[in-house]
């Protein structure tokens, strides 16, 4: 076991910093000592995996409407406050959801703004709630901060006309008491039946457009549309104003006549080249229905002449009546797009509690927008907004609730983890701290001294060997070369060539000895011209072969160390030695160049070759592979019997 791994933990103990600072590098050690911590870590990994499957939540304010805020008070109110919505008729209620408010500078992981500390949710058929049914009671203890996750309450299909939220304890901020909500949602099946219904409050506070009681049911929240984040290569579908001034239209033929309940328009959240929520959404438009696909007798379902930008939120209309087709007629552009362009990311039409537009046929006129001319018209009903796949509201609420539960559990585990880690480490290492540090320091000092002594011994041996070679063999070779030169001048004609050969061999041996001294490090020539040395070595070792350089040889980059250059040289010599010993080649092609930042060295011969799959790997091939690894390179050997051999090296130094 490497005792150095304990050093950070024990050093923190000895310096008095406590286990808090040592906990992170030693968490693995604490897990060994604490079964409870192991169970916590396993659960933490399971939660992170579950969260990844749920996907990231959308968050961030993209519209001017923030919701409803109760007037701020300097002291807690004497009587509870309330907000309520009138559904206009008794409705079957499956879920009630409170969406926390979020200011425009907040992101989805920030605390909720002014969410009530304690509250109760009631339903009734009486506007004054003289008789009511409580469906959720959170008045006994403070409600945990939901961040921006919806607080969803199952109602189980009870029927009621009115829904009220009674707040018994306000939020406190900067010495003032208040509460805020972004939206009050009432789900019946897949629909939020509270949208655009009359809302009333006990404490009226209007700060338009941000805070208003009617913002409670405007379908604009920090969470945007009910989607699972998933991107397609399209923002949405666009149409431009025609030159003849006619009104551009997007419509869907439902394929059959249905009883309409709801129409939802999803804005484009531009993300290709920009980040603009509500891009190209019209300021003025009509929503029409017709009994036939040609709109022979259109019926206006909704018309507006000054509609504010909805940001990333859907625009929902509660409607009724039978229809075969639904269309949006664009009358005037908004302020966030070119004056002649309109866009939607999705058009939903609900009948019988489901979106029947998914099977419809889309027509956009005029069909001339450069933004989406080549895109499929079905983008308008494909089930995707600009940032993800639409899901039904109950599923969306369930996913949000599950994400919130997992995040709360993850936070609780994080709070418990510190004390558990500290407890485990205290048990195992308080008494052993000094001993382990002493052993660790001793091991470090001993290893360092052994390494230094070995390095000095190797260096001394290398220098002594180099000095002996230079002084003894070098001087003898120099004398032999001079003798050969003098003898060649005075010898008989038939002996001169022999003496010149003696002189040549002596000088080549001296050059080879210089190479050996350089390899041994006795001649530290950092700027040595390795290319020239490779050429001389090839001429000397391949005296009996025809040498052909494929290109002028190059030296490795100047940033290479002397050791790396030596490795290249020794690799080259060993490869040439193999050619001389084994190949019986007549021609050798050589290459030494820098190619795309790599040093490429190759030796190709036309010799007898061999079968690499059945060749016995001797010292030579093993040496080549080790040098290639030291050079951070790749070694390639290509050969076949009778077909020559190619040895290639690509190295990074």
PDB file of C-alpha atoms in Angstrom, residues 220-342:
ATOM      1  CA  UNK A 220     -46.868  32.095 -17.936  1.00  0.00           C
ATOM      2  CA  UNK A 221     -44.340  30.577 -15.560  1.00  0.00           C
ATOM      3  CA  UNK A 222     -40.574  30.396 -15.120  1.00  0.00           C
ATOM      4  CA  UNK A 223     -40.795  26.762 -16.273  1.00  0.00           C
ATOM      5  CA  UNK A 224     -42.044  27.476 -19.788  1.00  0.00           C
ATOM      6  CA  UNK A 225     -43.911  24.765 -21.701  1.00  0.00           C
ATOM      7  CA  UNK A 226     -44.388  21.206 -20.379  1.00  0.00           C
ATOM      8  CA  UNK A 227     -41.475  19.571 -22.199  1.00  0.00           C
ATOM      9  CA  UNK A 228     -38.642  17.123 -21.801  1.00  0.00           C
ATOM     10  CA  UNK A 229     -35.495  18.825 -22.992  1.00  0.00           C
ATOM     11  CA  UNK A 230     -34.559  17.374 -26.376  1.00  0.00           C
ATOM     12  CA  UNK A 231     -33.316  19.358 -29.375  1.00  0.00           C
ATOM     13  CA  UNK A 232     -34.176  18.975 -33.053  1.00  0.00           C
ATOM     14  CA  UNK A 233     -32.348  20.795 -35.866  1.00  0.00           C
ATOM     15  CA  UNK A 234     -35.277  23.232 -36.231  1.00  0.00           C
ATOM     16  CA  UNK A 235     -36.568  26.213 -34.228  1.00  0.00           C
ATOM     17  CA  UNK A 236     -40.102  26.183 -35.617  1.00  0.00           C
ATOM     18  CA  UNK A 237     -42.213  26.936 -38.687  1.00  0.00           C
ATOM     19  CA  UNK A 238     -42.226  30.411 -40.264  1.00  0.00           C
ATOM     20  CA  UNK A 239     -44.261  32.301 -42.848  1.00  0.00           C
ATOM     21  CA  UNK A 240     -43.636  35.720 -44.373  1.00  0.00           C
ATOM     22  CA  UNK A 241     -46.042  38.486 -45.350  1.00  0.00           C
ATOM     23  CA  UNK A 242     -46.798  38.169 -49.079  1.00  0.00           C
ATOM     24  CA  UNK A 243     -46.120  41.016 -51.456  1.00  0.00           C
ATOM     25  CA  UNK A 244     -49.840  41.416 -52.242  1.00  0.00           C
ATOM     26  CA  UNK A 245     -50.611  42.250 -48.607  1.00  0.00           C
ATOM     27  CA  UNK A 246     -52.881  39.266 -47.915  1.00  0.00           C
ATOM     28  CA  UNK A 247     -52.941  37.823 -44.420  1.00  0.00           C
ATOM     29  CA  UNK A 248     -50.466  34.960 -43.797  1.00  0.00           C
ATOM     30  CA  UNK A 249     -51.986  31.836 -42.246  1.00  0.00           C
ATOM     31  CA  UNK A 250     -50.929  28.614 -40.516  1.00  0.00           C
ATOM     32  CA  UNK A 251     -53.627  25.980 -40.294  1.00  0.00           C
ATOM     33  CA  UNK A 252     -54.137  22.322 -39.498  1.00  0.00           C
ATOM     34  CA  UNK A 253     -56.760  20.024 -40.986  1.00  0.00           C
ATOM     35  CA  UNK A 254     -57.746  17.620 -38.182  1.00  0.00           C
ATOM     36  CA  UNK A 255     -59.066  15.030 -40.648  1.00  0.00           C
ATOM     37  CA  UNK A 256     -62.447  14.779 -38.902  1.00  0.00           C
ATOM     38  CA  UNK A 257     -64.925  16.927 -37.016  1.00  0.00           C
ATOM     39  CA  UNK A 258     -64.289  17.134 -33.256  1.00  0.00           C
ATOM     40  CA  UNK A 259     -65.681  19.012 -30.254  1.00  0.00           C
ATOM     41  CA  UNK A 260     -63.033  21.599 -29.405  1.00  0.00           C
ATOM     42  CA  UNK A 261     -61.842  22.169 -25.828  1.00  0.00           C
ATOM     43  CA  UNK A 262     -58.570  24.039 -26.055  1.00  0.00           C
ATOM     44  CA  UNK A 263     -56.080  25.544 -28.526  1.00  0.00           C
ATOM     45  CA  UNK A 264     -52.430  26.048 -27.567  1.00  0.00           C
ATOM     46  CA  UNK A 265     -49.937  28.131 -29.543  1.00  0.00           C
ATOM     47  CA  UNK A 266     -46.273  27.536 -28.718  1.00  0.00           C
ATOM     48  CA  UNK A 267     -43.900  30.409 -29.543  1.00  0.00           C
ATOM     49  CA  UNK A 268     -40.524  29.947 -31.150  1.00  0.00           C
ATOM     50  CA  UNK A 269     -37.614  30.186 -28.745  1.00  0.00           C
ATOM     51  CA  UNK A 270     -34.927  31.125 -31.248  1.00  0.00           C
ATOM     52  CA  UNK A 271     -31.690  29.210 -30.630  1.00  0.00           C
ATOM     53  CA  UNK A 272     -30.108  28.924 -34.096  1.00  0.00           C
ATOM     54  CA  UNK A 273     -27.886  31.975 -34.247  1.00  0.00           C
ATOM     55  CA  UNK A 274     -29.683  33.764 -31.363  1.00  0.00           C
ATOM     56  CA  UNK A 275     -31.421  33.274 -28.017  1.00  0.00           C
ATOM     57  CA  UNK A 276     -34.757  35.098 -28.241  1.00  0.00           C
ATOM     58  CA  UNK A 277     -37.858  33.707 -26.453  1.00  0.00           C
ATOM     59  CA  UNK A 278     -41.088  34.422 -28.299  1.00  0.00           C
ATOM     60  CA  UNK A 279     -39.289  35.209 -31.530  1.00  0.00           C
ATOM     61  CA  UNK A 280     -41.605  36.036 -34.448  1.00  0.00           C
ATOM     62  CA  UNK A 281     -44.744  35.677 -32.279  1.00  0.00           C
ATOM     63  CA  UNK A 282     -47.492  38.026 -33.575  1.00  0.00           C
ATOM     64  CA  UNK A 283     -48.717  41.051 -31.657  1.00  0.00           C
ATOM     65  CA  UNK A 284     -52.086  40.853 -33.410  1.00  0.00           C
ATOM     66  CA  UNK A 285     -53.757  37.647 -34.657  1.00  0.00           C
ATOM     67  CA  UNK A 286     -56.993  35.650 -34.915  1.00  0.00           C
ATOM     68  CA  UNK A 287     -57.629  32.009 -34.082  1.00  0.00           C
ATOM     69  CA  UNK A 288     -60.385  30.576 -36.267  1.00  0.00           C
ATOM     70  CA  UNK A 289     -62.175  27.244 -36.648  1.00  0.00           C
ATOM     71  CA  UNK A 290     -64.119  25.818 -39.555  1.00  0.00           C
ATOM     72  CA  UNK A 291     -66.363  22.876 -40.330  1.00  0.00           C
ATOM     73  CA  UNK A 292     -64.378  22.272 -43.538  1.00  0.00           C
ATOM     74  CA  UNK A 293     -60.690  22.354 -44.449  1.00  0.00           C
ATOM     75  CA  UNK A 294     -61.224  25.256 -46.904  1.00  0.00           C
ATOM     76  CA  UNK A 295     -62.591  27.597 -44.205  1.00  0.00           C
ATOM     77  CA  UNK A 296     -65.699  28.377 -46.203  1.00  0.00           C
ATOM     78  CA  UNK A 297     -67.457  29.611 -43.048  1.00  0.00           C
ATOM     79  CA  UNK A 298     -64.749  30.454 -40.476  1.00  0.00           C
ATOM     80  CA  UNK A 299     -65.674  31.051 -36.840  1.00  0.00           C
ATOM     81  CA  UNK A 300     -63.456  33.353 -34.761  1.00  0.00           C
ATOM     82  CA  UNK A 301     -62.406  31.631 -31.545  1.00  0.00           C
ATOM     83  CA  UNK A 302     -60.124  34.404 -30.320  1.00  0.00           C
ATOM     84  CA  UNK A 303     -58.847  37.755 -31.547  1.00  0.00           C
ATOM     85  CA  UNK A 304     -56.331  40.191 -30.072  1.00  0.00           C
ATOM     86  CA  UNK A 305     -54.799  43.399 -31.360  1.00  0.00           C
ATOM     87  CA  UNK A 306     -52.102  43.934 -28.727  1.00  0.00           C
ATOM     88  CA  UNK A 307     -50.856  40.627 -27.379  1.00  0.00           C
ATOM     89  CA  UNK A 308     -47.668  40.803 -25.233  1.00  0.00           C
ATOM     90  CA  UNK A 309     -44.718  38.572 -26.053  1.00  0.00           C
ATOM     91  CA  UNK A 310     -45.310  35.268 -24.185  1.00  0.00           C
ATOM     92  CA  UNK A 311     -41.605  34.456 -24.047  1.00  0.00           C
ATOM     93  CA  UNK A 312     -41.082  30.708 -23.789  1.00  0.00           C
ATOM     94  CA  UNK A 313     -44.618  30.009 -22.552  1.00  0.00           C
ATOM     95  CA  UNK A 314     -47.567  28.466 -24.410  1.00  0.00           C
ATOM     96  CA  UNK A 315     -50.571  30.624 -25.221  1.00  0.00           C
ATOM     97  CA  UNK A 316     -53.742  28.676 -24.336  1.00  0.00           C
ATOM     98  CA  UNK A 317     -57.360  29.424 -25.227  1.00  0.00           C
ATOM     99  CA  UNK A 318     -60.343  27.624 -23.690  1.00  0.00           C
ATOM    100  CA  UNK A 319     -62.780  27.162 -26.627  1.00  0.00           C
ATOM    101  CA  UNK A 320     -65.856  25.177 -27.579  1.00  0.00           C
ATOM    102  CA  UNK A 321     -67.793  24.099 -30.648  1.00  0.00           C
ATOM    103  CA  UNK A 322     -67.426  21.535 -33.433  1.00  0.00           C
ATOM    104  CA  UNK A 323     -64.729  21.978 -36.078  1.00  0.00           C
ATOM    105  CA  UNK A 324     -62.747  20.124 -38.748  1.00  0.00           C
ATOM    106  CA  UNK A 325     -59.869  22.623 -39.054  1.00  0.00           C
ATOM    107  CA  UNK A 326     -58.184  25.321 -36.952  1.00  0.00           C
ATOM    108  CA  UNK A 327     -55.987  28.157 -38.171  1.00  0.00           C
ATOM    109  CA  UNK A 328     -54.025  31.164 -36.951  1.00  0.00           C
ATOM    110  CA  UNK A 329     -54.346  34.328 -39.046  1.00  0.00           C
ATOM    111  CA  UNK A 330     -51.401  36.693 -38.495  1.00  0.00           C
ATOM    112  CA  UNK A 331     -52.346  40.378 -38.496  1.00  0.00           C
ATOM    113  CA  UNK A 332     -49.395  42.339 -37.088  1.00  0.00           C
ATOM    114  CA  UNK A 333     -45.862  41.346 -36.043  1.00  0.00           C
ATOM    115  CA  UNK A 334     -44.414  41.707 -32.579  1.00  0.00           C
ATOM    116  CA  UNK A 335     -41.268  43.594 -31.606  1.00  0.00           C
ATOM    117  CA  UNK A 336     -38.790  40.710 -31.480  1.00  0.00           C
ATOM    118  CA  UNK A 337     -38.594  39.786 -35.171  1.00  0.00           C
ATOM    119  CA  UNK A 338     -38.489  41.220 -38.697  1.00  0.00           C
ATOM    120  CA  UNK A 339     -41.668  43.093 -39.566  1.00  0.00           C
ATOM    121  CA  UNK A 340     -42.588  40.646 -42.327  1.00  0.00           C
ATOM    122  CA  UNK A 341     -42.192  37.315 -40.503  1.00  0.00           C
ATOM    123  CA  UNK A 342     -44.284  35.137 -38.168  1.00  0.00           C
TER     124      UNK A 342
END
